[in-house]
Amino acid sequence: MNVFFGNETWIQAASFTLRYEVFVLEQNIPPEWEFDVLDTSQRNYFLLLDDQIPVATLRYQLKNETCFQPDRFCVAKAYRKQGIGRSLLFKAEQFAKNNGCCLSYLVAELTAQSFYELCGYNSCTSPFEEDGILCIGMEKIL
């Protein structure tokens, strides 16, 4: 498996394909909610491929100069519970830390809260609804 990072069209296309599969088809999120104004041609993505198969992705963005905000993070159904997501998130966090970030903040679906807790995140908000899904804000010192 190989990890790629950047905003090349093929990285974005593979990331979008996986997001469509996970969020739109699996979770029934309307595509117009899933793909938003932050999905610009300049936006960078982390992408993990198994041969040519998109396995995991996350949209790389900063909340501010020192706060990394991973977003639209997902793992293909057949590859879950193998440590792949944790590994990709760690790589993204290390990249952010190496580029001056000291905190990571994300919005997690409540069903994924325990995953993020295993990755070192702590809840920092009350549950709220986003795109029709119950979520919670979580943060981690990098």
mmCIF file of C-alpha atoms in Angstrom:
data_model
loop_
_atom_site.group_PDB
_atom_site.id
_atom_site.type_symbol
_atom_site.label_atom_id
_atom_site.label_comp_id
_atom_site.label_asym_id
_atom_site.label_seq_id
_atom_site.Cartn_x
_atom_site.Cartn_y
_atom_site.Cartn_z
ATOM 1 C CA MET A 1 0.000 0.000 0.000
ATOM 2 C CA ASN A 2 1.189 3.497 -0.825
ATOM 3 C CA VAL A 3 0.290 6.879 0.653
ATOM 4 C CA PHE A 4 0.021 9.917 -1.602
ATOM 5 C CA PHE A 5 -0.447 13.574 -0.708
ATOM 6 C CA GLY A 6 -1.312 16.515 -2.890
ATOM 7 C CA ASN A 7 -3.889 18.163 -5.083
ATOM 8 C CA GLU A 8 -3.160 16.393 -8.347
ATOM 9 C CA THR A 9 -6.355 15.619 -10.234
ATOM 10 C CA TRP A 10 -5.915 11.837 -9.931
ATOM 11 C CA ILE A 11 -5.478 12.049 -6.121
ATOM 12 C CA GLN A 12 -8.598 14.174 -5.837
ATOM 13 C CA ALA A 13 -10.565 11.865 -8.167
ATOM 14 C CA ALA A 14 -9.617 8.748 -6.203
ATOM 15 C CA SER A 15 -10.434 10.512 -2.915
ATOM 16 C CA PHE A 16 -13.806 11.665 -4.264
ATOM 17 C CA THR A 17 -14.583 8.144 -5.499
ATOM 18 C CA LEU A 18 -13.962 6.692 -2.048
ATOM 19 C CA ARG A 19 -15.908 9.464 -0.316
ATOM 20 C CA TYR A 20 -18.843 8.881 -2.658
ATOM 21 C CA GLU A 21 -18.741 5.170 -1.862
ATOM 22 C CA VAL A 22 -18.557 5.633 1.921
ATOM 23 C CA PHE A 23 -20.543 8.777 2.639
ATOM 24 C CA VAL A 24 -23.102 8.929 -0.176
ATOM 25 C CA LEU A 25 -23.775 5.255 -0.906
ATOM 26 C CA GLU A 26 -23.160 3.719 2.555
ATOM 27 C CA GLN A 27 -24.369 6.538 4.792
ATOM 28 C CA ASN A 28 -26.931 8.105 2.451
ATOM 29 C CA ILE A 29 -25.519 11.609 2.713
ATOM 30 C CA PRO A 30 -26.696 13.675 -0.265
ATOM 31 C CA PRO A 31 -23.784 14.257 -2.660
ATOM 32 C CA GLU A 32 -24.385 18.017 -2.601
ATOM 33 C CA TRP A 33 -23.703 17.949 1.159
ATOM 34 C CA GLU A 34 -20.664 15.676 0.915
ATOM 35 C CA PHE A 35 -18.882 17.658 -1.797
ATOM 36 C CA ASP A 36 -18.710 21.268 -0.663
ATOM 37 C CA VAL A 37 -16.956 24.577 -1.302
ATOM 38 C CA LEU A 38 -13.794 23.288 0.418
ATOM 39 C CA ASP A 39 -13.273 20.739 -2.378
ATOM 40 C CA THR A 40 -11.315 23.103 -4.599
ATOM 41 C CA SER A 41 -8.652 22.190 -7.122
ATOM 42 C CA GLN A 42 -6.070 23.636 -4.693
ATOM 43 C CA ARG A 43 -7.141 21.416 -1.759
ATOM 44 C CA ASN A 44 -4.701 18.712 -0.709
ATOM 45 C CA TYR A 45 -5.717 15.170 0.177
ATOM 46 C CA PHE A 46 -4.019 12.214 1.768
ATOM 47 C CA LEU A 47 -4.800 9.032 -0.165
ATOM 48 C CA LEU A 48 -3.891 5.436 0.557
ATOM 49 C CA LEU A 49 -3.972 3.032 -2.383
ATOM 50 C CA ASP A 50 -3.814 -0.753 -2.375
ATOM 51 C CA ASP A 51 -2.461 -1.261 -5.878
ATOM 52 C CA GLN A 52 -4.951 0.977 -7.764
ATOM 53 C CA ILE A 53 -7.784 0.698 -5.213
ATOM 54 C CA PRO A 54 -8.550 3.759 -3.051
ATOM 55 C CA VAL A 55 -8.499 2.438 0.526
ATOM 56 C CA ALA A 56 -8.469 5.536 2.764
ATOM 57 C CA THR A 57 -8.505 9.286 2.346
ATOM 58 C CA LEU A 58 -8.736 12.510 4.264
ATOM 59 C CA ARG A 59 -9.046 16.108 3.228
ATOM 60 C CA TYR A 60 -6.118 18.142 4.569
ATOM 61 C CA GLN A 61 -6.947 21.554 5.920
ATOM 62 C CA LEU A 62 -5.978 23.932 8.676
ATOM 63 C CA LYS A 63 -8.408 25.538 11.110
ATOM 64 C CA ASN A 64 -5.776 28.219 11.729
ATOM 65 C CA GLU A 65 -1.973 28.518 11.533
ATOM 66 C CA THR A 66 -1.359 26.060 14.389
ATOM 67 C CA CYS A 67 -4.436 23.818 14.253
ATOM 68 C CA PHE A 68 -4.776 20.925 11.822
ATOM 69 C CA GLN A 69 -8.369 20.004 10.925
ATOM 70 C CA PRO A 70 -8.600 16.596 9.214
ATOM 71 C CA ASP A 71 -11.882 16.309 7.368
ATOM 72 C CA ARG A 72 -13.831 13.906 5.159
ATOM 73 C CA PHE A 73 -11.782 11.032 6.534
ATOM 74 C CA CYS A 74 -12.918 7.563 5.498
ATOM 75 C CA VAL A 75 -11.747 4.001 4.956
ATOM 76 C CA ALA A 76 -13.226 1.567 2.426
ATOM 77 C CA LYS A 77 -15.512 -0.969 4.105
ATOM 78 C CA ALA A 78 -13.384 -3.999 3.172
ATOM 79 C CA TYR A 79 -10.290 -2.400 4.766
ATOM 80 C CA ARG A 80 -11.700 -1.309 8.124
ATOM 81 C CA LYS A 81 -10.507 -2.604 11.504
ATOM 82 C CA GLN A 82 -6.988 -3.282 10.183
ATOM 83 C CA GLY A 83 -5.247 -0.171 11.554
ATOM 84 C CA ILE A 84 -5.169 1.489 8.139
ATOM 85 C CA GLY A 85 -7.228 4.505 9.171
ATOM 86 C CA ARG A 86 -5.191 5.053 12.316
ATOM 87 C CA SER A 87 -1.976 4.854 10.272
ATOM 88 C CA LEU A 88 -3.183 7.389 7.684
ATOM 89 C CA LEU A 89 -4.432 9.777 10.371
ATOM 90 C CA PHE A 90 -1.065 9.534 12.156
ATOM 91 C CA LYS A 91 0.797 10.349 8.911
ATOM 92 C CA ALA A 92 -1.429 13.391 8.372
ATOM 93 C CA GLU A 93 -0.926 14.530 11.981
ATOM 94 C CA GLN A 94 2.858 14.161 11.653
ATOM 95 C CA PHE A 95 2.788 16.176 8.427
ATOM 96 C CA ALA A 96 0.770 18.920 10.151
ATOM 97 C CA LYS A 97 3.085 18.894 13.179
ATOM 98 C CA ASN A 98 6.143 19.161 10.912
ATOM 99 C CA ASN A 99 4.472 22.194 9.329
ATOM 100 C CA GLY A 100 3.895 24.096 12.595
ATOM 101 C CA CYS A 101 0.656 22.691 13.971
ATOM 102 C CA CYS A 102 0.456 21.836 17.670
ATOM 103 C CA LEU A 103 -3.250 20.898 17.857
ATOM 104 C CA SER A 104 -5.661 18.823 15.798
ATOM 105 C CA TYR A 105 -9.411 19.454 15.865
ATOM 106 C CA LEU A 106 -11.973 17.359 14.034
ATOM 107 C CA VAL A 107 -15.681 16.733 13.860
ATOM 108 C CA ALA A 108 -16.370 13.039 14.421
ATOM 109 C CA GLU A 109 -19.524 11.096 13.807
ATOM 110 C CA LEU A 110 -20.657 9.751 17.193
ATOM 111 C CA THR A 111 -20.316 6.236 15.794
ATOM 112 C CA ALA A 112 -16.586 6.938 15.226
ATOM 113 C CA GLN A 113 -15.905 8.613 18.586
ATOM 114 C CA SER A 114 -14.272 5.525 20.105
ATOM 115 C CA PHE A 115 -11.955 5.211 17.076
ATOM 116 C CA TYR A 116 -10.734 8.771 17.555
ATOM 117 C CA GLU A 117 -10.346 8.229 21.306
ATOM 118 C CA LEU A 118 -8.042 5.295 20.491
ATOM 119 C CA CYS A 119 -6.090 7.723 18.304
ATOM 120 C CA GLY A 120 -5.612 10.102 21.255
ATOM 121 C CA TYR A 121 -8.484 12.546 20.706
ATOM 122 C CA ASN A 122 -10.707 13.904 23.479
ATOM 123 C CA SER A 123 -14.234 15.280 23.174
ATOM 124 C CA CYS A 124 -14.374 19.064 23.408
ATOM 125 C CA THR A 125 -18.011 19.822 22.493
ATOM 126 C CA SER A 126 -21.455 18.487 23.207
ATOM 127 C CA PRO A 127 -22.984 16.313 20.474
ATOM 128 C CA PHE A 128 -24.503 18.240 17.564
ATOM 129 C CA GLU A 129 -25.994 17.449 14.176
ATOM 130 C CA GLU A 130 -24.020 17.985 10.966
ATOM 131 C CA ASP A 131 -25.310 16.906 7.563
ATOM 132 C CA GLY A 132 -28.067 14.980 9.330
ATOM 133 C CA ILE A 133 -25.597 12.926 11.434
ATOM 134 C CA LEU A 134 -24.903 13.217 15.161
ATOM 135 C CA CYS A 135 -21.324 14.428 15.622
ATOM 136 C CA ILE A 136 -18.966 15.652 18.304
ATOM 137 C CA GLY A 137 -15.960 17.971 18.254
ATOM 138 C CA MET A 138 -12.705 16.320 19.299
ATOM 139 C CA GLU A 139 -9.149 17.562 19.738
ATOM 140 C CA LYS A 140 -5.658 16.242 20.248
ATOM 141 C CA ILE A 141 -2.385 17.894 21.155
ATOM 142 C CA LEU A 142 0.156 17.034 18.455
#
